[in-house]
């Protein structure tokens, strides 16, 4: 495109005026023809301005008006800009349509929310899984449509790191996994996935473990009973004594395993905490000290550091089992005469039950997996110490039920600190201990 500068445009207007001015001077016609020529030039400029204005007013959708010189250039540049921006818009729209089409075809429910939690868009699966329909619910607050208390708590707390599992509000037989993420200016994107199949399989696994453990208990009690009798009174043949002792040891181990498996199954199958009471920590810690003192070979120095001004509200059996698992582990994974401290204290936000030891410690890469069932850092050593591999899994489940969490700090050969962090609401002030 040729570029026109203002000078060329000036010449185009000035030359006719100069010719008219020269004619006026030559033929002595006065200033009237020159004035008329100047008016004509102004009218020409105004006409182009009017054409530009009309064209823009109509959205510059049609081809630009024909014009020569700088005016033609203005029309063409605006037209090109307009065309580029409309191509950009088309590309963006195509991308949005593509994303909408792919979200719309998903079997997961997808809901887009504005920064105030109003529904902007949702796909067809949102109707099947959540009962939402774009035509009816667009612009409405999501929390007014999904009223389950668990969902309201999850949605409003804005802690979306882990998904929420809940039953579909449309069909009680469908289990959903809900996840939410922020995008743009605090807009939110909600995904709901049907996890009924996984849920059912998980339930079958839990039932299977619970049933097998239960069924194994009776025959094992009988075997255990006979082995104990043999061991106490001696068999007919002394050559069998060692074998009987080993069988007895293994059957006791199996008993422990079954006990732990049944405890885990119970914790999983009854999601709500029952039989809550206020528990004094000092007597509990003394009992745990006794238990863990006998769990390991050799003597340990177990100290108690307990804030007697606070007690804990929870299920006594479950808490005893969790705390005792931590203390027994500390005794198992420390050497003779090592020091173990059991602590109970609070700060402004939480209450803490803590077990610190100066034992073998754990390499950092193993720490995140410790609460998995049967996970052991060192198989041979754990079997040696008589553990079932389920202790920390039980601790984790008990703490979840008490809205608490387990924190682990450890360094190889320096020892470990296992801390149960309870919400402040679990700590009960004990009167008369100010
Ligand atoms: P186990 O019955 O094998 O002790 P747990 O679930 O109680 O099973 O513990 C899992 C693993 O965590 C143990 O096998 C051990 O390797 C490690 N562990 C637990 N407590 C301690 C501790 N106090 N010091 C060092 N390692 C520990």
CSV table of C-alpha atoms in Angstrom, one decimal, residues 86-342:
chain,number,residue,atom,x,y,z
A,86,UNK,CA,-12.5,-10.0,13.5
A,87,UNK,CA,-10.2,-12.8,12.4
A,88,UNK,CA,-8.8,-12.9,16.0
A,89,UNK,CA,-12.3,-12.9,17.4
A,90,UNK,CA,-13.2,-15.8,15.1
A,91,UNK,CA,-10.2,-17.8,16.2
A,92,UNK,CA,-11.0,-17.1,19.9
A,93,UNK,CA,-14.7,-18.1,19.3
A,94,UNK,CA,-13.6,-21.2,17.5
A,95,UNK,CA,-11.3,-22.1,20.5
A,96,UNK,CA,-14.1,-21.4,23.0
A,97,UNK,CA,-16.6,-23.5,20.9
A,98,UNK,CA,-14.0,-26.3,20.8
A,99,UNK,CA,-13.5,-26.3,24.5
A,100,UNK,CA,-17.2,-26.1,25.2
A,101,UNK,CA,-17.8,-29.0,22.8
A,102,UNK,CA,-15.1,-31.1,24.5
A,103,UNK,CA,-16.4,-30.2,28.0
A,104,UNK,CA,-19.9,-30.8,26.8
A,105,UNK,CA,-19.1,-34.3,25.6
A,106,UNK,CA,-17.3,-35.3,28.9
A,107,UNK,CA,-18.9,-38.0,31.0
A,108,UNK,CA,-17.8,-36.0,34.1
A,109,UNK,CA,-20.0,-33.1,35.1
A,110,UNK,CA,-18.3,-29.7,34.5
A,111,UNK,CA,-19.6,-26.5,36.0
A,112,UNK,CA,-18.1,-23.1,35.4
A,113,UNK,CA,-18.7,-20.5,38.1
A,114,UNK,CA,-18.1,-16.7,38.2
A,115,UNK,CA,-16.2,-15.1,41.0
A,116,UNK,CA,-19.4,-14.9,43.1
A,117,UNK,CA,-20.2,-18.6,42.8
A,118,UNK,CA,-23.0,-18.1,40.2
A,119,UNK,CA,-23.3,-20.7,37.5
A,120,UNK,CA,-22.0,-19.5,34.1
A,121,UNK,CA,-22.1,-22.7,32.2
A,122,UNK,CA,-22.5,-26.5,32.8
A,123,UNK,CA,-22.5,-29.5,30.5
A,124,UNK,CA,-25.1,-32.2,30.0
A,125,UNK,CA,-23.5,-34.6,32.6
A,126,UNK,CA,-24.0,-31.9,35.2
A,127,UNK,CA,-27.7,-32.7,34.8
A,128,UNK,CA,-27.3,-36.4,35.2
A,129,UNK,CA,-24.9,-36.3,38.2
A,130,UNK,CA,-25.8,-33.0,40.0
A,131,UNK,CA,-29.2,-32.1,38.7
A,132,UNK,CA,-28.1,-28.8,37.2
A,133,UNK,CA,-29.3,-27.6,33.8
A,134,UNK,CA,-27.7,-24.6,32.1
A,135,UNK,CA,-31.0,-23.2,30.7
A,136,UNK,CA,-32.6,-23.1,34.1
A,137,UNK,CA,-29.7,-22.6,36.5
A,138,UNK,CA,-27.4,-20.1,34.6
A,139,UNK,CA,-26.8,-17.1,36.9
A,140,UNK,CA,-28.0,-18.9,40.1
A,141,UNK,CA,-25.8,-19.5,43.1
A,142,UNK,CA,-24.4,-23.1,43.1
A,143,UNK,CA,-24.7,-23.3,46.9
A,144,UNK,CA,-28.4,-22.7,46.6
A,145,UNK,CA,-28.8,-25.7,44.3
A,146,UNK,CA,-26.3,-28.2,45.9
A,147,UNK,CA,-27.4,-28.2,49.6
A,148,UNK,CA,-25.5,-31.2,51.0
A,149,UNK,CA,-23.8,-30.0,54.2
A,150,UNK,CA,-20.5,-31.8,53.3
A,151,UNK,CA,-20.5,-30.0,49.9
A,152,UNK,CA,-21.2,-26.6,51.5
A,153,UNK,CA,-18.4,-27.0,54.0
A,154,UNK,CA,-16.0,-28.1,51.2
A,155,UNK,CA,-17.0,-25.4,48.8
A,156,UNK,CA,-16.9,-22.6,51.3
A,157,UNK,CA,-13.7,-23.6,53.0
A,158,UNK,CA,-11.9,-23.1,49.6
A,159,UNK,CA,-9.3,-25.8,50.5
A,160,UNK,CA,-9.5,-27.8,47.3
A,161,UNK,CA,-6.2,-29.8,47.4
A,162,UNK,CA,-8.1,-33.1,47.9
A,163,UNK,CA,-11.4,-34.0,46.2
A,164,UNK,CA,-14.6,-34.5,48.2
A,165,UNK,CA,-16.4,-37.8,48.0
A,166,UNK,CA,-20.2,-37.5,48.3
A,167,UNK,CA,-23.4,-39.2,47.2
A,168,UNK,CA,-25.1,-37.7,44.1
A,169,UNK,CA,-28.0,-35.4,44.9
A,170,UNK,CA,-29.9,-36.9,42.0
A,171,UNK,CA,-29.4,-40.6,42.6
A,172,UNK,CA,-28.4,-42.0,46.0
A,173,UNK,CA,-26.7,-45.0,44.4
A,174,UNK,CA,-24.1,-42.8,42.6
A,175,UNK,CA,-20.9,-41.9,44.4
A,176,UNK,CA,-19.2,-38.7,43.2
A,177,UNK,CA,-15.7,-37.4,43.6
A,178,UNK,CA,-15.9,-33.6,43.4
A,179,UNK,CA,-12.9,-31.4,42.7
A,180,UNK,CA,-12.8,-27.6,42.3
A,181,UNK,CA,-10.1,-25.3,41.0
A,182,UNK,CA,-9.7,-21.5,40.7
A,183,UNK,CA,-9.1,-19.9,37.3
A,184,UNK,CA,-9.2,-16.3,35.9
A,185,UNK,CA,-10.4,-13.7,38.4
A,186,UNK,CA,-11.4,-16.2,41.1
A,187,UNK,CA,-13.7,-18.0,38.8
A,188,UNK,CA,-14.1,-21.6,39.7
A,189,UNK,CA,-14.3,-24.8,37.7
A,190,UNK,CA,-16.0,-27.8,39.3
A,191,UNK,CA,-15.6,-31.4,38.1
A,192,UNK,CA,-17.8,-34.2,39.4
A,193,UNK,CA,-16.8,-37.8,38.5
A,194,UNK,CA,-18.9,-40.9,39.0
A,195,UNK,CA,-16.7,-43.1,41.2
A,196,UNK,CA,-19.5,-45.6,42.1
A,197,UNK,CA,-17.5,-48.6,40.7
A,198,UNK,CA,-14.3,-47.7,42.5
A,199,UNK,CA,-16.3,-47.1,45.6
A,200,UNK,CA,-18.0,-50.5,45.4
A,201,UNK,CA,-14.7,-52.2,44.8
A,202,UNK,CA,-13.2,-50.4,47.8
A,203,UNK,CA,-16.2,-51.5,49.9
A,204,UNK,CA,-15.8,-55.1,48.7
A,205,UNK,CA,-12.1,-55.0,49.7
A,206,UNK,CA,-13.0,-53.6,53.1
A,207,UNK,CA,-15.7,-56.2,53.6
A,208,UNK,CA,-13.4,-59.0,52.4
A,209,UNK,CA,-10.6,-58.0,54.9
A,210,UNK,CA,-13.1,-57.7,57.7
A,211,UNK,CA,-14.7,-61.1,57.0
A,212,UNK,CA,-11.5,-62.9,56.5
A,213,UNK,CA,-10.0,-61.5,59.7
A,214,UNK,CA,-13.1,-62.4,61.6
A,215,UNK,CA,-13.3,-66.0,60.2
A,216,UNK,CA,-9.6,-66.6,60.9
A,217,UNK,CA,-9.9,-65.6,64.6
A,218,UNK,CA,-11.7,-68.6,65.9
A,219,UNK,CA,-9.5,-71.4,64.3
A,220,UNK,CA,-6.4,-69.4,65.4
A,221,UNK,CA,-7.6,-69.1,69.0
A,222,UNK,CA,-7.9,-72.9,69.1
A,223,UNK,CA,-4.5,-73.5,67.6
A,224,UNK,CA,-3.0,-70.9,69.9
A,225,UNK,CA,-4.7,-72.6,72.9
A,226,UNK,CA,-3.2,-76.1,72.1
A,227,UNK,CA,0.2,-74.6,71.4
A,228,UNK,CA,0.2,-72.9,74.7
A,229,UNK,CA,-0.7,-76.1,76.5
A,230,UNK,CA,2.0,-77.9,74.7
A,231,UNK,CA,4.5,-75.2,75.5
A,232,UNK,CA,3.6,-75.1,79.2
A,233,UNK,CA,3.5,-78.8,79.8
A,234,UNK,CA,6.1,-80.0,77.4
A,235,UNK,CA,5.4,-82.4,74.5
A,236,UNK,CA,5.9,-86.1,74.6
A,237,UNK,CA,9.1,-85.7,72.7
A,238,UNK,CA,11.6,-82.9,73.8
A,239,UNK,CA,12.8,-82.6,70.2
A,240,UNK,CA,9.5,-80.9,69.4
A,241,UNK,CA,9.9,-78.2,72.1
A,242,UNK,CA,11.7,-75.7,69.8
A,243,UNK,CA,9.2,-76.3,67.0
A,244,UNK,CA,6.3,-75.7,69.4
A,245,UNK,CA,7.8,-72.5,70.7
A,246,UNK,CA,8.3,-71.2,67.1
A,247,UNK,CA,4.7,-72.2,66.2
A,248,UNK,CA,3.5,-70.4,69.3
A,249,UNK,CA,5.5,-67.2,68.4
A,250,UNK,CA,4.1,-67.2,64.9
A,251,UNK,CA,0.5,-67.8,66.0
A,252,UNK,CA,0.8,-64.9,68.4
A,253,UNK,CA,2.0,-62.8,65.6
A,254,UNK,CA,-0.9,-63.8,63.4
A,255,UNK,CA,-3.2,-63.0,66.3
A,256,UNK,CA,-1.7,-59.5,66.5
A,257,UNK,CA,-2.1,-59.1,62.7
A,258,UNK,CA,-5.8,-60.1,62.9
A,259,UNK,CA,-6.4,-57.8,65.8
A,260,UNK,CA,-4.9,-54.9,63.8
A,261,UNK,CA,-6.7,-55.8,60.6
A,262,UNK,CA,-10.0,-55.9,62.5
A,263,UNK,CA,-9.3,-52.6,64.2
A,264,UNK,CA,-8.5,-51.0,60.8
A,265,UNK,CA,-11.7,-52.4,59.3
A,266,UNK,CA,-13.8,-51.1,62.2
A,267,UNK,CA,-12.2,-47.7,61.8
A,268,UNK,CA,-13.0,-47.6,58.1
A,269,UNK,CA,-16.5,-49.0,58.3
A,270,UNK,CA,-17.8,-46.7,61.0
A,271,UNK,CA,-17.0,-43.2,59.7
A,272,UNK,CA,-18.5,-41.3,62.6
A,273,UNK,CA,-16.7,-41.1,65.9
A,274,UNK,CA,-18.8,-42.7,68.7
A,275,UNK,CA,-18.5,-43.0,72.5
A,276,UNK,CA,-16.7,-39.7,73.0
A,277,UNK,CA,-15.5,-38.9,76.5
A,278,UNK,CA,-13.1,-36.6,78.3
A,279,UNK,CA,-9.8,-38.5,78.8
A,280,UNK,CA,-7.1,-37.4,81.3
A,281,UNK,CA,-3.7,-37.8,79.6
A,282,UNK,CA,-1.4,-38.5,82.5
A,283,UNK,CA,-2.9,-41.9,83.5
A,284,UNK,CA,-3.1,-42.9,79.8
A,285,UNK,CA,0.5,-42.0,79.3
A,286,UNK,CA,1.6,-44.0,82.3
A,287,UNK,CA,-0.3,-47.0,81.0
A,288,UNK,CA,1.3,-46.6,77.6
A,289,UNK,CA,4.7,-46.3,79.2
A,290,UNK,CA,4.2,-49.7,80.9
A,291,UNK,CA,3.1,-51.3,77.6
A,292,UNK,CA,5.9,-49.9,75.5
A,293,UNK,CA,8.5,-50.7,78.2
A,294,UNK,CA,7.7,-54.4,77.8
A,295,UNK,CA,7.3,-54.3,74.0
A,296,UNK,CA,11.0,-54.1,73.2
A,297,UNK,CA,13.9,-56.2,74.3
A,298,UNK,CA,15.9,-54.4,76.9
A,299,UNK,CA,15.2,-51.3,79.0
A,300,UNK,CA,14.2,-47.8,77.6
A,301,UNK,CA,14.1,-44.5,79.5
A,302,UNK,CA,10.6,-43.3,78.9
A,303,UNK,CA,9.8,-39.9,80.3
A,304,UNK,CA,6.4,-38.2,80.5
A,305,UNK,CA,5.9,-34.4,80.0
A,306,UNK,CA,2.2,-33.8,80.4
A,307,UNK,CA,0.2,-30.5,80.7
A,308,UNK,CA,-2.3,-31.6,83.3
A,309,UNK,CA,-4.4,-28.4,82.7
A,310,UNK,CA,-5.9,-30.0,79.6
A,311,UNK,CA,-7.6,-33.3,78.9
A,312,UNK,CA,-8.7,-34.6,75.5
A,313,UNK,CA,-12.2,-35.2,74.1
A,314,UNK,CA,-12.4,-38.4,72.0
A,315,UNK,CA,-12.8,-42.1,71.9
A,316,UNK,CA,-10.7,-43.6,74.7
A,317,UNK,CA,-10.1,-47.0,73.0
A,318,UNK,CA,-9.1,-45.5,69.7
A,319,UNK,CA,-6.8,-42.8,71.2
A,320,UNK,CA,-5.2,-45.3,73.5
A,321,UNK,CA,-4.5,-47.6,70.5
A,322,UNK,CA,-3.0,-44.8,68.4
A,323,UNK,CA,-0.8,-43.3,71.1
A,324,UNK,CA,0.3,-46.7,72.2
A,325,UNK,CA,1.3,-47.7,68.6
A,326,UNK,CA,3.5,-44.6,68.5
A,327,UNK,CA,5.1,-45.3,71.8
A,328,UNK,CA,5.6,-49.0,71.1
A,329,UNK,CA,7.3,-48.1,67.8
A,330,UNK,CA,9.6,-45.6,69.6
A,331,UNK,CA,10.6,-48.4,71.9
A,332,UNK,CA,11.1,-50.9,69.1
A,333,UNK,CA,13.2,-48.6,66.9
A,334,UNK,CA,15.5,-47.4,69.6
A,335,UNK,CA,18.4,-49.2,71.3
A,336,UNK,CA,18.6,-50.2,74.9
A,337,UNK,CA,18.8,-47.3,77.4
A,338,UNK,CA,17.8,-44.8,74.7
A,339,UNK,CA,15.5,-41.9,75.8
A,340,UNK,CA,11.9,-41.7,74.8
A,341,UNK,CA,9.6,-38.7,75.7
A,342,UNK,CA,5.8,-38.8,75.7
